[in-house]
Coordinates of C-alpha atoms in Angstrom, one line a residue:
Chain A
N135 CA 0.0 0.0 0.0
A136 CA 1.9 3.0 -1.3
G137 CA 2.0 6.1 1.0
V138 CA 1.6 9.7 -0.1
M139 CA 3.8 10.2 -3.1
Q140 CA 5.4 13.5 -4.0
N141 CA 7.5 14.4 -7.0
P142 CA 9.9 15.6 -7.7
R143 CA 11.9 15.1 -4.6
H144 CA 14.2 18.0 -5.5
L145 CA 13.5 20.9 -7.8
V146 CA 15.7 23.7 -8.9
R147 CA 14.3 26.7 -10.6
R148 CA 15.7 30.1 -11.7
R149 CA 14.0 33.2 -10.5
G150 CA 11.0 34.0 -12.6
Q151 CA 10.3 30.4 -13.7
E152 CA 7.4 28.3 -12.7
A153 CA 7.5 25.4 -10.2
R154 CA 5.0 22.5 -10.3
L155 CA 4.9 20.2 -7.4
R156 CA 2.8 17.0 -7.5
C157 CA 1.2 14.9 -4.8
S158 CA -0.6 11.6 -5.1
P159 CA -2.6 10.9 -1.9
M160 CA -2.8 7.5 -0.3
K161 CA -5.2 5.1 -1.9
G162 CA -8.7 5.8 -0.7
H163 CA -7.9 9.3 0.5
S164 CA -9.8 12.2 -1.0
H165 CA -8.5 15.0 1.2
V166 CA -5.1 16.7 0.5
Y167 CA -3.2 19.3 2.6
W168 CA -0.1 21.2 1.6
Y169 CA 2.4 22.6 4.1
R170 CA 5.5 24.6 3.7
Q171 CA 8.7 24.3 5.8
L172 CA 11.0 27.3 5.6
P173 CA 14.6 26.8 6.9
E174 CA 14.8 26.5 10.7
E175 CA 11.0 26.7 10.9
G176 CA 8.1 24.3 11.6
L177 CA 5.6 23.4 8.9
K178 CA 3.0 26.0 8.1
F179 CA -0.4 25.1 6.6
M180 CA -1.0 26.4 3.1
V181 CA -4.1 24.9 1.6
Y182 CA -6.7 22.1 2.0
L183 CA -8.3 20.5 -1.0
Q184 CA -10.9 17.8 -1.8
K185 CA -11.4 16.4 -5.2
E186 CA -12.2 19.4 -7.5
N187 CA -12.6 21.8 -4.6
I188 CA -10.5 24.1 -2.6
I189 CA -11.8 24.1 0.9
D190 CA -9.4 26.4 2.7
E191 CA -6.5 28.3 1.1
S192 CA -6.0 30.8 4.0
G193 CA -2.4 29.9 4.4
M194 CA -1.4 30.4 0.8
P195 CA 0.2 33.6 -0.4
K196 CA -2.3 35.6 -2.5
E197 CA 0.0 36.1 -5.4
R198 CA 1.7 33.5 -7.6
F199 CA 0.6 30.4 -5.7
S200 CA -2.3 28.2 -6.7
A201 CA -3.3 24.6 -6.0
E202 CA -5.7 22.1 -7.6
F203 CA -6.8 18.6 -7.0
P204 CA -8.6 17.4 -10.1
K205 CA -11.0 14.5 -10.4
E206 CA -8.3 12.4 -11.9
G207 CA -4.6 12.6 -11.2
P208 CA -2.5 14.1 -8.5
S209 CA -2.9 17.4 -6.6
I210 CA -0.7 20.1 -8.0
L211 CA 0.9 23.1 -6.2
R212 CA 1.9 25.7 -8.7
I213 CA 4.2 28.6 -8.0
Q214 CA 4.6 31.2 -10.8
Q215 CA 7.5 33.5 -11.2
V216 CA 9.4 32.0 -8.3
V217 CA 11.6 34.1 -6.1
R218 CA 14.4 33.1 -3.7
G219 CA 12.1 33.4 -0.7
D220 CA 10.0 30.5 -2.2
S221 CA 13.0 28.1 -1.5
A222 CA 11.6 25.7 1.1
A223 CA 10.4 22.1 1.6
Y224 CA 6.8 21.6 0.5
F225 CA 5.0 18.7 2.1
C226 CA 1.7 17.1 1.2
A227 CA -0.5 15.1 3.5
S228 CA -3.7 13.2 3.0
S229 CA -6.5 11.8 5.0
P230 CA -9.6 9.7 4.3
A231 CA -12.1 12.2 5.7
R232 CA -12.4 15.8 6.9
G233 CA -10.9 16.2 10.3
G234 CA -8.7 13.3 9.5
L235 CA -5.5 15.2 10.6
N236 CA -6.8 15.1 14.1
T237 CA -6.8 11.3 14.0
E238 CA -4.3 10.2 11.4
A239 CA -2.1 12.2 9.1
F240 CA 0.1 10.7 6.4
F241 CA 2.8 12.9 5.0
G242 CA 4.8 12.6 1.8
Q243 CA 8.6 12.9 1.7
G244 CA 8.3 16.4 0.5
T245 CA 9.7 18.4 -2.5
R246 CA 12.7 20.6 -1.8
L247 CA 12.5 23.6 -4.0
T248 CA 15.6 25.7 -4.5
V249 CA 15.4 29.0 -6.4
V250 CA 18.7 30.2 -7.8
Chain B
G2 CA -4.8 31.6 18.1
N3 CA -3.2 28.2 18.4
S4 CA 0.6 27.9 19.0
V5 CA 3.2 25.3 20.0
T6 CA 6.4 26.0 21.7
Q7 CA 9.2 23.4 21.9
M8 CA 12.6 23.6 23.4
E9 CA 15.4 25.0 21.3
G10 CA 17.9 22.7 19.8
P11 CA 20.1 21.2 18.9
V12 CA 20.3 18.6 21.5
T13 CA 23.3 16.3 21.6
L14 CA 23.2 13.1 23.8
S15 CA 25.4 10.1 24.2
E16 CA 23.9 6.7 23.3
E17 CA 21.7 5.3 26.1
A18 CA 21.2 8.7 27.7
F19 CA 17.7 9.8 28.8
L20 CA 15.9 12.2 26.5
T21 CA 13.3 14.9 27.2
I22 CA 12.1 17.4 24.7
N23 CA 9.7 19.9 26.1
C24 CA 6.6 21.0 24.4
T25 CA 3.9 23.4 25.6
Y26 CA 0.9 24.6 23.7
T27 CA -1.8 27.3 23.6
A28 CA -5.2 26.3 22.1
T29 CA -8.9 26.8 22.5
G30 CA -11.0 23.8 23.2
Y31 CA -9.5 20.3 23.5
P32 CA -6.8 19.7 20.9
S33 CA -5.2 16.5 19.9
L34 CA -1.4 16.4 20.3
F35 CA 1.2 14.8 18.2
W36 CA 4.9 14.2 17.9
Y37 CA 6.3 13.8 14.4
V38 CA 9.8 12.8 13.5
Q39 CA 11.8 13.8 10.4
Y40 CA 14.9 11.7 9.6
P41 CA 17.6 13.3 7.5
G42 CA 16.3 13.7 3.9
E43 CA 12.9 12.2 4.7
G44 CA 9.4 13.4 5.2
L45 CA 7.5 13.5 8.5
Q46 CA 6.4 10.4 10.2
L47 CA 3.8 10.3 13.0
L48 CA 5.7 9.1 16.1
L49 CA 2.8 9.2 18.6
K50 CA -0.3 11.0 19.5
A51 CA -2.8 11.7 22.3
T52 CA -6.3 12.8 21.9
K53 CA -7.5 13.8 25.4
A54 CA -6.2 14.9 28.7
D55 CA -4.1 12.3 30.7
D56 CA -3.7 10.1 27.6
K57 CA -0.2 8.7 27.1
G58 CA 1.0 8.2 23.6
S59 CA 3.9 5.7 23.1
N60 CA 5.8 4.2 20.2
K61 CA 9.4 2.8 19.7
G62 CA 10.3 3.5 23.3
F63 CA 9.2 7.1 23.1
E64 CA 6.4 8.4 25.4
A65 CA 4.5 11.6 25.9
T66 CA 1.6 12.4 28.3
Y67 CA -1.1 14.9 27.5
R68 CA -1.1 17.3 30.6
K69 CA -4.0 19.7 30.4
E70 CA -3.2 21.4 33.7
T71 CA 0.3 22.4 32.4
T72 CA -0.7 22.5 28.7
S73 CA 2.3 20.3 28.0
F74 CA 3.2 17.2 25.9
H75 CA 6.8 16.5 26.7
L76 CA 8.6 13.7 24.7
E77 CA 10.7 11.2 26.6
K78 CA 12.8 8.2 26.0
G79 CA 14.7 6.3 28.5
S80 CA 17.7 5.2 26.4
V81 CA 18.4 6.8 23.1
Q82 CA 20.1 5.2 20.2
V83 CA 22.2 6.6 17.3
S84 CA 19.3 5.8 15.0
D85 CA 17.1 8.2 16.9
S86 CA 19.0 11.2 15.5
A87 CA 16.4 13.3 13.7
V88 CA 14.3 16.4 14.0
Y89 CA 11.3 16.1 16.3
F90 CA 8.2 18.2 15.9
C91 CA 5.4 18.8 18.4
A92 CA 2.1 19.6 16.8
L93 CA -1.5 20.1 17.8
G94 CA -4.8 19.7 15.9
A95 CA -7.6 21.7 17.4
G96 CA -11.0 20.9 16.0
S97 CA -10.1 21.5 12.4
Y98 CA -8.0 20.0 9.7
Q99 CA -5.0 22.2 10.3
L100 CA -2.1 21.1 12.3
T101 CA 0.0 23.7 14.1
F102 CA 3.6 22.7 14.4
G103 CA 6.5 23.8 16.7
K104 CA 9.8 24.8 15.1
G105 CA 11.3 21.4 15.7
T106 CA 14.2 20.1 17.9
K107 CA 17.2 18.5 16.3
L108 CA 18.5 15.6 18.2
S109 CA 22.0 14.1 17.6
V110 CA 23.0 10.9 19.4
I111 CA 26.6 10.1 19.5
P112 CA 28.1 6.6 20.1

């Protein structure tokens, strides 16, 4: 039973390019959460999605960041026109039901984005 | 708002030493409390959890007790191993789908 799969594991982008981070939740999970870990910091919530719906994006920067979770395929976190401050580890988690993070949370291995 | 404060690292211990990593929290309501571990180059793994006051979570020799009176959830292990070297995160989930994390404590265990 595969866990939460994120790819790529490492991503290098030049300033101004776009970054696309993918997350495939665990089988049977329909809720996806994205977190960002800045250097020397804990993880910060960014966005919560269900299939084809954004439930809460209160932690996501208003500009340049977007997320989706289509009916088919992985969840995508997209960062347009990246800047050096976007360099971080981005983690995806999934759960089988709303509120699942209060009972069980499964995290992927993360994508480490470096902007040069 | 919700917050988690954990002891500053890094922490360096000799093998078989006793480990305590302090964690205190601020939250409304009755949160669930978690410890996550992040091994070098890896993602987060749930280490243990407690969902109500006085519950004790335990796993792999680690323990933490949910103390409502002191709003604490300190992580302990009686005898650490080199393989326990990692970053440990305390987190809370308070009635929603969001987890609030502490900044993490890096543990290094030397032979």
